[in-house]
Structures are given as C-alpha cells and as structure tokens.
Short mmCIF file of C-alpha atoms and ligand atoms in Angstrom, two decimals:
data_model
loop_
_atom_site.label_atom_id
_atom_site.label_comp_id
_atom_site.label_asym_id
_atom_site.label_seq_id
_atom_site.Cartn_x
_atom_site.Cartn_y
_atom_site.Cartn_z
CA UNK D 166 0.00 0.00 0.00
CA UNK D 167 1.04 3.61 -0.50
CA UNK D 168 1.92 5.62 2.56
CA UNK D 169 1.38 9.35 2.42
CA UNK D 170 3.72 11.41 4.58
CA UNK D 171 4.25 15.10 5.10
CA UNK D 172 6.24 17.26 7.47
CA UNK D 173 3.13 17.27 9.69
CA UNK D 174 2.20 13.59 9.69
CA UNK D 175 5.08 11.17 9.19
CA UNK D 176 6.41 7.78 10.26
CA UNK D 177 9.35 7.47 12.58
CA UNK D 178 10.53 3.89 13.10
CA UNK D 179 7.22 2.56 11.80
CA UNK D 180 5.05 4.69 14.07
CA UNK D 181 2.94 7.54 12.75
CA UNK D 182 3.56 10.92 14.37
CA UNK D 183 1.75 14.21 14.26
CA UNK D 184 4.67 16.63 14.35
CA UNK D 185 6.77 15.48 17.31
CA UNK D 186 4.00 13.51 19.00
CA UNK D 187 3.50 9.77 18.46
CA UNK D 188 -0.17 9.21 17.67
CA UNK D 189 -0.13 6.33 20.12
CA UNK D 190 0.46 8.82 22.98
CA UNK D 191 -2.67 10.72 21.99
CA UNK D 192 -4.70 7.54 21.53
CA UNK D 193 -3.64 6.35 25.01
CA UNK D 194 -5.00 9.60 26.39
CA UNK D 195 -8.24 10.08 24.46
CA UNK D 196 -9.20 6.71 23.05
CA UNK D 197 -10.65 6.45 19.55
CA UNK D 198 -12.15 7.68 17.31
CA UNK D 199 -10.32 11.00 17.65
CA UNK D 200 -9.65 13.95 15.35
CA UNK D 201 -6.04 15.15 15.51
CA UNK D 202 -4.88 18.48 14.05
CA UNK D 203 -1.42 19.90 13.55
CA UNK D 204 -1.30 23.57 14.50
CA UNK D 205 1.94 24.17 12.61
CA UNK D 206 0.24 22.96 9.41
CA UNK D 207 -2.51 25.57 9.83
CA UNK D 208 0.03 28.31 10.50
CA UNK D 209 2.16 27.26 7.56
CA UNK D 210 -0.73 27.18 5.11
CA UNK D 211 -1.97 30.59 6.23
CA UNK D 212 1.51 32.07 5.87
CA UNK D 213 1.84 30.52 2.40
CA UNK D 214 -1.46 32.09 1.42
CA UNK D 215 -0.46 35.49 2.73
CA UNK D 216 2.89 35.30 1.00
CA UNK D 217 1.42 34.28 -2.38
CA UNK D 218 -0.88 37.30 -2.48
CA UNK D 219 1.30 39.85 -0.70
CA UNK D 220 1.50 42.02 -3.83
CA UNK D 221 -2.25 42.46 -3.76
CA UNK D 222 -4.27 44.63 -1.41
CA UNK D 223 -6.26 41.82 0.26
CA UNK D 224 -7.75 40.34 3.41
CA UNK D 225 -8.17 36.66 4.24
CA UNK D 226 -11.28 35.38 6.00
CA UNK D 227 -11.05 31.78 7.22
CA UNK D 228 -14.14 29.87 6.14
CA UNK D 229 -15.31 28.66 9.52
CA UNK D 230 -17.63 26.03 8.05
CA UNK D 231 -14.60 23.92 7.14
CA UNK D 232 -13.50 23.58 10.77
CA UNK D 233 -15.36 25.48 13.44
CA UNK D 234 -13.47 24.49 16.59
CA UNK D 235 -12.77 27.73 18.46
CA UNK D 236 -9.09 26.80 18.91
CA UNK D 237 -8.74 26.37 15.17
CA UNK D 238 -10.43 29.72 14.51
CA UNK D 239 -8.13 31.30 17.13
CA UNK D 240 -5.05 29.85 15.42
CA UNK D 241 -5.90 31.82 12.27
CA UNK D 242 -7.07 34.86 14.21
CA UNK D 243 -3.67 35.03 15.93
CA UNK D 244 -2.06 35.29 12.50
CA UNK D 245 -4.25 38.25 11.54
CA UNK D 246 -6.97 36.34 9.69
CA UNK D 247 -10.67 37.25 9.74
CA UNK D 248 -13.59 34.83 9.58
CA UNK D 249 -16.31 34.04 7.05
CA UNK D 250 -19.38 32.57 8.75
CA UNK D 251 -22.51 31.03 7.32
CA UNK D 252 -24.89 31.14 10.27
CA UNK D 253 -25.53 32.65 13.67
CA UNK D 254 -23.95 29.57 15.26
CA UNK D 255 -20.73 30.07 13.33
CA UNK D 256 -20.82 33.79 14.12
CA UNK D 257 -21.16 32.91 17.81
CA UNK D 258 -18.20 30.55 17.55
CA UNK D 259 -16.04 33.15 15.78
CA UNK D 260 -16.89 35.81 18.36
CA UNK D 261 -16.15 33.35 21.20
CA UNK D 262 -12.79 32.64 19.60
CA UNK D 263 -12.10 36.36 19.78
CA UNK D 264 -12.61 37.47 16.17
CA UNK D 265 -13.47 41.18 16.10
CA UNK D 266 -16.79 41.92 14.40
CA UNK D 267 -15.00 44.16 11.93
CA UNK D 268 -13.10 41.06 10.74
CA UNK D 269 -16.27 39.04 10.25
CA UNK D 270 -18.32 38.48 7.12
CA UNK D 271 -21.68 36.71 7.00
CA UNK D 272 -22.59 34.55 4.02
CA UNK D 273 -25.58 32.33 3.37
CA UNK D 274 -28.31 31.88 0.79
CA UNK D 275 -31.00 31.86 3.48
CA UNK D 276 -30.43 34.01 6.53
CA UNK D 277 -33.04 34.32 9.25
CA UNK D 278 -34.08 37.71 10.59
CA UNK D 279 -32.28 36.85 13.83
CA UNK D 280 -29.06 36.17 11.92
CA UNK D 281 -29.29 39.45 10.06
CA UNK D 282 -30.10 41.29 13.28
CA UNK D 283 -27.13 39.74 15.09
CA UNK D 284 -24.81 40.71 12.22
CA UNK D 285 -26.06 44.29 12.31
CA UNK D 286 -26.03 44.59 16.09
CA UNK D 287 -22.49 43.27 16.19
CA UNK D 288 -21.63 45.73 13.41
CA UNK D 289 -19.80 43.09 11.38
CA UNK D 290 -17.81 44.10 8.32
CA UNK D 291 -20.09 42.70 5.64
CA UNK D 292 -23.37 40.91 5.03
CA UNK D 293 -23.50 39.15 1.69
CA UNK D 294 -26.99 39.08 0.21
CA UNK D 295 -28.25 36.66 -2.42
CA UNK D 296 -31.73 37.92 -3.34
CA UNK D 297 -33.87 41.03 -3.66
CA UNK D 298 -36.08 39.91 -0.79
CA UNK D 299 -33.04 39.54 1.44
CA UNK D 300 -31.86 43.07 0.63
CA UNK D 301 -35.28 44.44 1.52
CA UNK D 302 -35.26 42.55 4.81
CA UNK D 303 -31.74 43.77 5.65
CA UNK D 304 -32.81 47.34 4.87
CA UNK D 305 -35.86 46.96 7.07
CA UNK D 306 -33.98 45.50 10.06
CA UNK D 307 -31.15 48.04 9.70
CA UNK D 308 -33.79 50.83 9.68
CA UNK D 309 -35.31 49.57 12.92
CA UNK D 310 -31.85 49.42 14.49
CA UNK D 311 -31.02 52.84 13.12
CA UNK D 312 -27.99 51.49 11.27
CA UNK D 313 -26.57 51.52 7.79
CA UNK D 314 -25.85 47.93 6.72
CA UNK D 315 -22.68 47.21 4.76
CA UNK D 316 -23.86 44.79 2.10
CA UNK D 317 -22.42 42.83 -0.81
CA UNK D 318 -24.27 40.93 -3.50
CA UNK D 319 -23.25 37.40 -4.43
CA UNK D 320 -23.12 36.97 -8.17
CA UNK D 321 -23.53 33.58 -9.77
CA UNK D 322 -21.23 33.84 -12.80
CA UNK D 323 -22.40 30.58 -14.40
CA UNK D 324 -18.93 29.06 -14.51
CA UNK D 325 -18.32 25.33 -14.27
CA UNK D 326 -15.98 24.69 -11.33
CA UNK D 327 -15.60 21.06 -12.54
CA UNK D 328 -15.97 19.61 -9.08
CA UNK D 329 -18.47 17.26 -7.40
CA UNK D 330 -22.01 18.45 -8.26
CA UNK D 331 -22.90 18.79 -4.56
CA UNK D 332 -20.09 21.30 -3.99
CA UNK D 333 -20.40 23.21 -7.26
CA UNK D 334 -22.08 26.53 -6.53
CA UNK D 335 -21.49 28.89 -9.44
CA UNK D 336 -23.62 27.34 -12.16
CA UNK D 337 -26.92 28.73 -13.30
CA UNK D 338 -28.81 25.71 -11.99
CA UNK D 339 -27.44 26.26 -8.47
CA UNK D 340 -29.37 28.02 -5.72
CA UNK D 341 -26.52 30.42 -4.98
CA UNK D 342 -26.19 34.09 -5.91
CA UNK D 343 -27.88 36.00 -8.70
CA UNK D 344 -27.21 36.14 -12.42
CA UNK D 345 -25.18 39.08 -13.68
CA UNK D 346 -28.02 41.22 -15.07
CA UNK D 347 -30.22 40.71 -12.07
CA UNK D 348 -27.34 41.51 -9.72
CA UNK D 349 -26.67 44.79 -11.56
CA UNK D 350 -30.36 45.71 -11.36
CA UNK D 351 -30.39 44.91 -7.68
CA UNK D 352 -27.29 46.98 -6.96
CA UNK D 353 -29.04 49.92 -8.64
CA UNK D 354 -32.34 49.37 -6.85
CA UNK D 355 -30.74 48.74 -3.45
CA UNK D 356 -28.50 51.75 -3.79
CA UNK D 357 -31.57 53.92 -3.31
CA UNK D 358 -32.49 52.27 -0.02
CA UNK D 359 -31.86 54.36 3.05
CA UNK D 360 -30.24 51.75 5.28
CA UNK D 361 -28.08 49.89 2.75
CA UNK D 362 -24.57 50.76 1.73
CA UNK D 363 -23.16 48.48 -0.95
CA UNK D 364 -19.51 47.82 -0.25
CA UNK D 365 -18.80 44.52 -2.02
CA UNK D 366 -19.39 42.21 -4.90
CA UNK D 367 -19.00 38.54 -4.12
CA UNK D 368 -18.71 35.07 -5.64
CA UNK D 369 -17.96 31.53 -4.53
CA UNK D 370 -18.11 29.07 -7.41
CA UNK D 371 -17.50 25.80 -5.62
CA UNK D 372 -15.15 23.79 -3.49
CA UNK D 373 -12.24 21.42 -4.17
CA UNK D 374 -11.55 23.16 -7.50
CA UNK D 375 -8.43 21.65 -9.02
CA UNK D 376 -7.76 23.92 -11.98
CA UNK D 377 -7.15 27.65 -12.27
CA UNK D 378 -9.43 28.29 -15.26
CA UNK D 379 -12.75 28.45 -13.40
CA UNK D 380 -11.34 31.08 -11.01
CA UNK D 381 -9.92 33.07 -13.88
CA UNK D 382 -13.15 32.94 -15.89
CA UNK D 383 -15.35 33.85 -12.94
CA UNK D 384 -13.11 36.77 -11.96
CA UNK D 385 -13.38 38.08 -15.54
CA UNK D 386 -17.17 37.96 -15.37
CA UNK D 387 -17.34 39.58 -11.97
CA UNK D 388 -14.87 42.29 -13.01
CA UNK D 389 -17.22 43.19 -15.83
CA UNK D 390 -19.99 43.72 -13.30
CA UNK D 391 -17.66 45.73 -11.08
CA UNK D 392 -16.84 48.11 -13.95
CA UNK D 393 -20.46 48.36 -15.09
CA UNK D 394 -21.40 49.41 -11.59
CA UNK D 395 -18.53 51.85 -11.36
CA UNK D 396 -19.70 53.51 -14.57
CA UNK D 397 -23.15 53.90 -13.14
CA UNK D 398 -21.77 55.57 -10.02
CA UNK D 399 -21.66 52.60 -7.64
CA UNK D 400 -18.07 52.33 -6.43
CA UNK D 401 -17.42 49.18 -4.42
CA UNK D 402 -14.64 48.85 -1.85
CA UNK D 403 -14.36 45.05 -1.80
CA UNK D 404 -14.18 42.28 -4.37
CA UNK D 405 -14.77 38.93 -2.66
CA UNK D 406 -13.74 35.86 -4.64
CA UNK D 407 -14.79 33.30 -2.02
CA UNK D 408 -12.96 30.05 -1.35
CA UNK D 409 -12.75 26.81 -3.28
CA UNK D 410 -9.05 26.07 -3.78
CA UNK D 411 -8.63 22.33 -4.07
CA UNK D 412 -6.16 20.21 -2.12
CA UNK D 413 -4.50 16.86 -2.60
CA UNK D 414 -6.29 13.84 -1.14
CA UNK D 415 -4.29 11.09 -2.87
CA UNK D 416 -0.88 12.69 -2.92
CA UNK D 417 -1.66 14.10 -6.38
CA UNK D 418 -0.31 17.48 -7.52
CA UNK D 419 -2.68 20.44 -7.49
CA UNK D 420 -1.88 23.87 -8.94
CA UNK D 421 0.28 25.95 -6.65
CA UNK D 422 -0.81 29.20 -5.06
CA UNK D 423 2.02 30.84 -6.98
CA UNK D 424 0.47 29.67 -10.26
CA UNK D 425 -2.96 30.87 -9.19
CA UNK D 426 -1.54 34.20 -8.05
CA UNK D 427 0.30 34.75 -11.32
CA UNK D 428 -2.97 34.34 -13.25
CA UNK D 429 -5.37 36.24 -11.04
CA UNK D 430 -3.29 39.04 -9.49
CA UNK D 431 -2.95 40.96 -12.79
CA UNK D 432 -6.75 40.76 -13.27
CA UNK D 433 -7.49 41.81 -9.69
CA UNK D 434 -5.01 44.66 -9.79
CA UNK D 435 -7.04 46.30 -12.55
CA UNK D 436 -9.80 46.82 -10.02
CA UNK D 437 -9.43 49.72 -7.76
CA UNK D 438 -10.48 47.91 -4.58
CA UNK D 439 -9.48 45.45 -1.88
CA UNK D 440 -9.77 41.73 -2.59
CA UNK D 441 -11.26 39.29 -0.07
CA UNK D 442 -10.43 35.58 0.05
CA UNK D 443 -12.41 32.98 2.00
CA UNK D 444 -10.29 29.82 2.03
CA UNK D 445 -11.44 26.87 4.09
CA UNK D 446 -10.20 23.53 2.82
CA UNK D 447 -6.87 24.93 1.65
CA UNK D 448 -6.05 26.04 5.20
CA UNK D 449 -7.24 23.01 7.11
CA UNK D 450 -7.86 19.78 5.15
CA UNK D 451 -4.42 18.21 5.23
CA UNK D 452 -3.75 19.44 8.75
CA UNK D 453 -6.12 16.93 10.32
CA UNK D 454 -6.66 13.18 10.55
CA UNK D 455 -9.26 10.92 12.08
CA UNK D 456 -7.81 8.00 14.02
CA UNK D 457 -9.89 4.91 14.63
CA UNK D 458 -9.44 1.43 16.00
CA UNK D 459 -10.13 -1.76 14.13
CA UNK D 460 -12.95 -3.53 15.94
CA UNK D 461 -13.17 -6.61 13.76
CA UNK D 462 -12.03 -7.96 10.45
CA UNK D 463 -13.95 -10.48 8.43
CA UNK D 464 -14.52 -11.99 5.06
CA UNK D 465 -18.05 -11.98 3.71
CA UNK D 466 -18.37 -14.11 0.59
CA UNK D 467 -15.10 -13.19 -1.13
CA UNK D 468 -14.78 -9.68 0.25
CA UNK D 469 -12.60 -8.42 3.08
CA UNK D 470 -14.09 -6.00 5.57
CA UNK D 471 -12.25 -3.94 8.14
CA UNK D 472 -14.75 -2.64 10.69
CA UNK D 473 -13.58 0.41 12.61
CA UNK D 474 -14.88 2.25 15.65
CA UNK D 475 -15.27 5.44 13.56
CA UNK D 476 -18.34 5.70 11.36
CA UNK D 477 -20.16 7.90 8.86
CA UNK D 478 -21.49 10.00 11.73
CA UNK D 479 -17.86 10.99 12.50
CA UNK D 480 -16.78 11.54 8.89
CA UNK D 481 -19.52 11.86 6.31
CA UNK D 482 -17.57 12.80 3.17
CA UNK D 483 -17.04 9.27 1.72
CA UNK D 484 -20.73 8.44 2.18
CA UNK D 485 -22.19 11.55 0.57
CA UNK D 486 -19.62 12.57 -2.04
CA UNK D 487 -17.91 9.23 -2.51
CA UNK D 488 -14.88 11.27 -1.44
CA UNK D 489 -11.45 9.66 -1.37
CA UNK D 490 -9.59 9.76 1.95
CA UNK D 491 -6.28 7.99 2.15
CA UNK D 492 -6.17 5.44 4.98
CA UNK D 493 -3.05 3.95 6.50
CA UNK D 494 -2.00 2.11 9.66
CA UNK D 495 -0.84 4.09 12.68
CA UNK D 496 1.77 1.43 13.42
CA UNK D 497 3.50 -0.41 10.60
CA UNK D 498 4.47 -4.07 10.79
CA UNK D 499 7.12 -4.67 8.12
CA UNK D 500 6.47 -7.75 6.07
CA UNK D 501 2.68 -7.64 6.49
CA UNK D 502 0.91 -8.44 3.25
CA UNK D 503 -1.47 -6.05 1.51
CA UNK D 504 -5.11 -6.96 0.94
CA UNK D 505 -8.08 -5.36 -0.79
CA UNK D 506 -10.75 -4.42 1.70
CA UNK D 507 -13.77 -2.27 2.38
CA UNK D 508 -13.12 -0.11 5.42
CA UNK D 509 -16.44 0.47 7.15
CA UNK D 510 -18.01 1.77 10.35
CA UNK D 511 -20.50 0.22 12.78
CA UNK D 512 -23.55 2.28 11.69
CA UNK D 513 -26.43 0.27 10.27
CA UNK D 514 -26.25 1.66 6.73
CA UNK D 515 -24.44 0.25 3.73
CA UNK D 516 -23.43 3.84 3.00
CA UNK D 517 -21.34 3.77 6.16
CA UNK D 518 -17.92 3.29 4.57
CA UNK D 519 -14.60 5.12 4.40
CA UNK D 520 -13.13 3.19 1.48
CA UNK D 521 -14.19 0.47 -0.91
CA UNK D 522 -11.96 -2.18 -2.37
CA UNK D 523 -8.93 -0.33 -1.02
CA UNK D 524 -5.42 -1.76 -1.03
CA UNK D 525 -4.33 -1.71 2.58
CA UNK D 526 -1.95 -3.62 4.77
CA UNK D 527 -3.71 -6.53 6.48
CA UNK D 528 -5.05 -5.29 9.81
CA UNK D 529 -5.76 -7.10 13.05
CA UNK D 530 -8.27 -6.39 15.77
CA UNK D 531 -7.39 -3.48 18.04
CA UNK D 532 -4.84 -1.97 15.68
CA UNK D 533 -5.27 1.65 14.61
CA UNK D 534 -5.92 3.35 11.30
CA UNK D 535 -5.38 6.98 10.35
CA UNK D 536 -7.85 8.50 7.89
CA UNK D 537 -6.05 11.42 6.26
CA UNK D 538 -7.15 14.87 5.05
CA UNK D 539 -9.83 15.24 7.70
CA UNK D 540 -9.07 18.78 8.88
CA UNK D 541 -11.86 20.21 6.69
CA UNK D 542 -15.50 19.18 6.59
CA UNK D 543 -14.82 16.36 9.07
CA UNK D 544 -15.90 17.15 12.63
CA UNK D 545 -18.16 19.98 11.43
CA UNK D 546 -20.34 17.51 9.53
CA UNK D 547 -20.49 14.92 12.30
CA UNK D 548 -23.73 13.86 13.97
CA UNK D 549 -25.11 11.67 16.72
CA UNK D 550 -26.71 9.17 14.36
CA UNK D 551 -27.15 5.74 15.89
CA UNK D 552 -26.80 7.31 19.33
CA UNK D 553 -23.08 7.78 18.81
CA UNK D 554 -21.10 10.37 20.73
CA UNK D 555 -19.12 12.82 18.66
CA UNK D 556 -15.36 12.29 18.91
CA UNK D 557 -12.85 14.52 20.70
CA UNK D 558 -10.52 16.89 18.87
CA UNK D 559 -6.85 17.25 19.70
CA UNK D 560 -4.46 19.98 18.57
CA UNK D 561 -0.77 19.16 18.40
CA UNK D 562 1.40 22.20 18.92
CA UNK D 563 5.09 21.35 18.53
CA UNK D 564 5.97 19.19 21.55
CA UNK D 565 2.57 19.35 23.23
CA UNK D 566 -0.94 18.30 22.51
CA UNK D 567 -4.18 19.68 23.88
CA UNK D 568 -7.67 18.27 23.87
CA UNK D 569 -9.59 21.13 22.27
CA UNK D 570 -12.92 19.34 22.48
CA UNK D 571 -13.73 16.34 24.66
CA UNK D 572 -15.59 13.29 23.58
CA UNK D 573 -19.30 13.80 24.16
CA UNK D 574 -20.79 12.00 27.13
CA UNK D 575 -24.00 10.00 27.03
CA UNK D 576 -25.57 12.79 29.10
CA UNK D 577 -24.77 15.21 26.25
CA UNK D 578 -26.92 13.05 24.00
CA UNK D 579 -30.09 13.66 26.03
CA UNK D 580 -29.36 16.90 27.88
CA UNK D 581 -32.28 18.76 26.30
CA UNK D 582 -34.80 15.93 26.21
CA UNK D 583 -37.69 15.38 28.60
CA UNK D 584 -39.75 12.32 29.36
CA UNK D 585 -43.30 13.08 28.26
CA UNK D 586 -45.53 11.56 30.98
N1 LIG A 728 -17.03 30.81 1.08
C1 LIG A 728 -18.28 30.35 0.90
C2 LIG A 728 -19.36 31.31 0.69
C3 LIG A 728 -18.53 28.97 0.92
O1 LIG A 728 -19.78 28.54 0.74
C4 LIG A 728 -17.46 28.07 1.14
C5 LIG A 728 -17.70 26.64 1.17
C6 LIG A 728 -16.16 28.59 1.33
C7 LIG A 728 -15.98 29.97 1.29
C8 LIG A 728 -14.96 27.73 1.57
O2 LIG A 728 -14.70 26.89 0.52
P1 LIG A 728 -13.38 25.99 0.50
O3 LIG A 728 -12.18 26.92 0.43
O4 LIG A 728 -13.35 25.20 1.76
O5 LIG A 728 -13.53 25.14 -0.70
N2 LIG A 728 -18.83 19.81 2.64
C9 LIG A 728 -18.16 19.88 1.37
C10 LIG A 728 -17.66 21.27 1.05
C11 LIG A 728 -18.73 22.33 1.07
C12 LIG A 728 -18.22 23.72 0.78
C13 LIG A 728 -19.25 24.74 1.05
N3 LIG A 728 -18.84 26.09 0.91
C14 LIG A 728 -17.01 18.86 1.35
O6 LIG A 728 -16.85 18.14 2.33
O7 LIG A 728 -16.31 18.73 0.36
#
C-alpha cells in the first residue's frame, strides 16, 4: 500500500507521528475515534497564502464552516486572519474565539431575521446578500436598528468549477447568488435604499476546485460587473472571490498558489479595490486526521471487511460525495501483506464506509488506522446518528498536545430531552 507522509504527519521507526508527538500517545490519552490536528500545518498554510498574495491589497477570512473548533479559529485569528461565517452559530463561535466583528463576514443563501439582526447589532464588516427579498429585509432591520448595513451581492457567474455536483455553486442551476443582469439591477435598486450601503461584490463558485481556469473565468465575469457598476456611479470597496481552492487527497499534484496568483493578481489589480479571500479547505484539510481502532475484520463471501470504531457520523464525506480519503496504519508491521478491503463503520447503513476495495496492509483487531485529510469538513459535519457520541478533537502544537474538544458524554446526547408523561 502507499503511505502518504508530510512534514506534519510522518512515520518514525514505523510509528505515525503528528509533528513530534506519536499518535499512540494521543490515543492512550483520548481513546478512539479521535480527530487530531497539527497547529503548525494551519500556520504554515496561512503564511503561504499570505505570501502568495502579498503584492495584492487583500484580506483573508477563514471559512469557519470547514472547521469550526474555536481553537482552530483562534489559530488563524492570531495570524491576523478574519472569519467568514454562514450562520448565527458560526458567528457565535467566531466571536467566542475572539474574532473582532470588523473582521467578520456573513454569508448564506438563506439568513433568518435573527441572523441578520445579530450581524447588524455586532456591526460586522459585511453581510453578503443573495436575493432582492433579502436586501429588503436587511434594509428593514437596519432601519429599525437605526444602522446603515454594509452589504455585498453574491453573483452567480455561471462558470463550471468542474468539481463534485454537490459542492459546485457557481452554475446557473445552483441556488446560490444572482445572475449578472439581475445583480446589476439589484445593486441599482438597493443603492436607493436608506439603510443599505453596498460595499462589495462577491462570488464563490464551488469547493475542491483543481484547476485555475474556473477562477480566472469567474473573476473576468465579476470584473465586468464591477466596472459596469462603477460607470453607473456605484463604487465598491471590496471584491470577494470566495474560497474553493482544491487540495490533494491522494498525494496528487494540485496547482500551486504561486500559479494561481500569477494568473489572477494581474486581473485583480485592474480593479481599484481590496480583494477578499475565504479559504477553508486549503487552510485546514491536510492538517487533520481521524484515528480509529479496528474492531473486527472479516470476510463476507469473497470480500474483506475492516470494521472500525469510527463511522459515517464521525466523517460523512465518503458516504455523501464518494470522497477519497487515504487510509493507513498508525503502526507499521514490516512484512505484512497487503489486501483489498472495504473499510467500514458500525452504523447500520451500507453507505457507512470510508473506502471500498482499497489496497491496505492486512489489519488485526485493536490496531489503529489513520484516515487522512480530515481537517476540513470532518468534525463539522459529524452527527449523533445511531446514538453515537461525537469524537474529541486534539491539537498538536510542537511538543505538546491539547484536547480542544472532549468526547461527548452519554448525558450530552439527552441533555435537552424530557420524558413526556
Ligand atoms: N465561502 C463560501 C461562501 C462557501 O460557501 C465556502 C464553502 C467557502 C468559502 C470555503 O470553501 P473551501 O475553500 O473550503 O472550498 N462539505 C463539502 C464542502 C462544502 C463547501 C461549502 N462552501 C465537502 O466536504 O467537500
């Protein structure tokens, strides 16, 4: 089997480490399943991002939906990063982590009045609207609060991001944003409203995008809108290009930030405004793993199964996107043969799998597996399905590790339920 290693997760004498910490030390402390993050990875990725775009007037807003643990948000905050949130809950998390409202932007195709009100009361930097009705509601709430709302409109540029259909968001059939002509109309209409100040134009065309072209094409289309608005007297301060940069899940090569920067910086420099980025996956995915224990192995008909104590409720991506996550043993036993196996969880669904027909070293009961690239869209998409407790999260920071979220208790599972007599 192939082993994927990086400066953040690597084998020393056949044992997998996160930075300087043997995973076995963490497992002995927390049990399994457990999410483990490498803080230095997060810092490194953020610094790479900053460096790649340093010639551009820009701000980076960490997309909290990719990993909402407050320690993770704080890691980026400490480096000067803002936060992009998609709900009141994420806004609450970002504020708890210490993000200043003026470094917060609120996205979302369907915001409740409470969410809008919270954004306005907190005086966050930007609310991104996606429909005429939403703009009218923002204007109304801002009026009642006696505030001027800073608003951006999300444009759907109808560009194919060539990614999984569930995470493609910039095509005309998608629910997100507004088409170019409608967006221009809306900017003009909304500009007359008393409690709205348009400050931004926004896009986000999808996630796990592995070529530069879709970004380039969408930026061209949005720039056109920006200049049309400028001509008609609406001068925007911010040009938000969203997130979406793809990462490697199989050890494959993805375009570099340098390549992306060399294509898009010249386009963005033509605009006379600040550029916003909202990376999520790029900053976190390969900085996290999910470690689980093998409960049982078996052969059913002619198929090998490895049954782990982690399940689809802990990591949903393989089940819903058929997403590839590389899986490898925590401890290597040289000379062990490879087999083909389905690696599955204990939940009573056939969709509860992490890998199908995967080449993997033969595993025995009670040995451990590391599921890679779980720093994004892992814990945030977990659930309590089958009455399972959500796993703990651990952050490795050089020579130390900290439990940044404990495993749920059974009491957590029913804390807000009442027996109906
Ligand atoms: N900004 C907006 C408005 C977004 O909707 C998203 C992600 C991002 C930024 C960050 O995108 P990223 O840089 O992480 O690609 N659960 C799916 C991914 C859903 C992405 C949703 N939006 C997955 O596991 O692949």
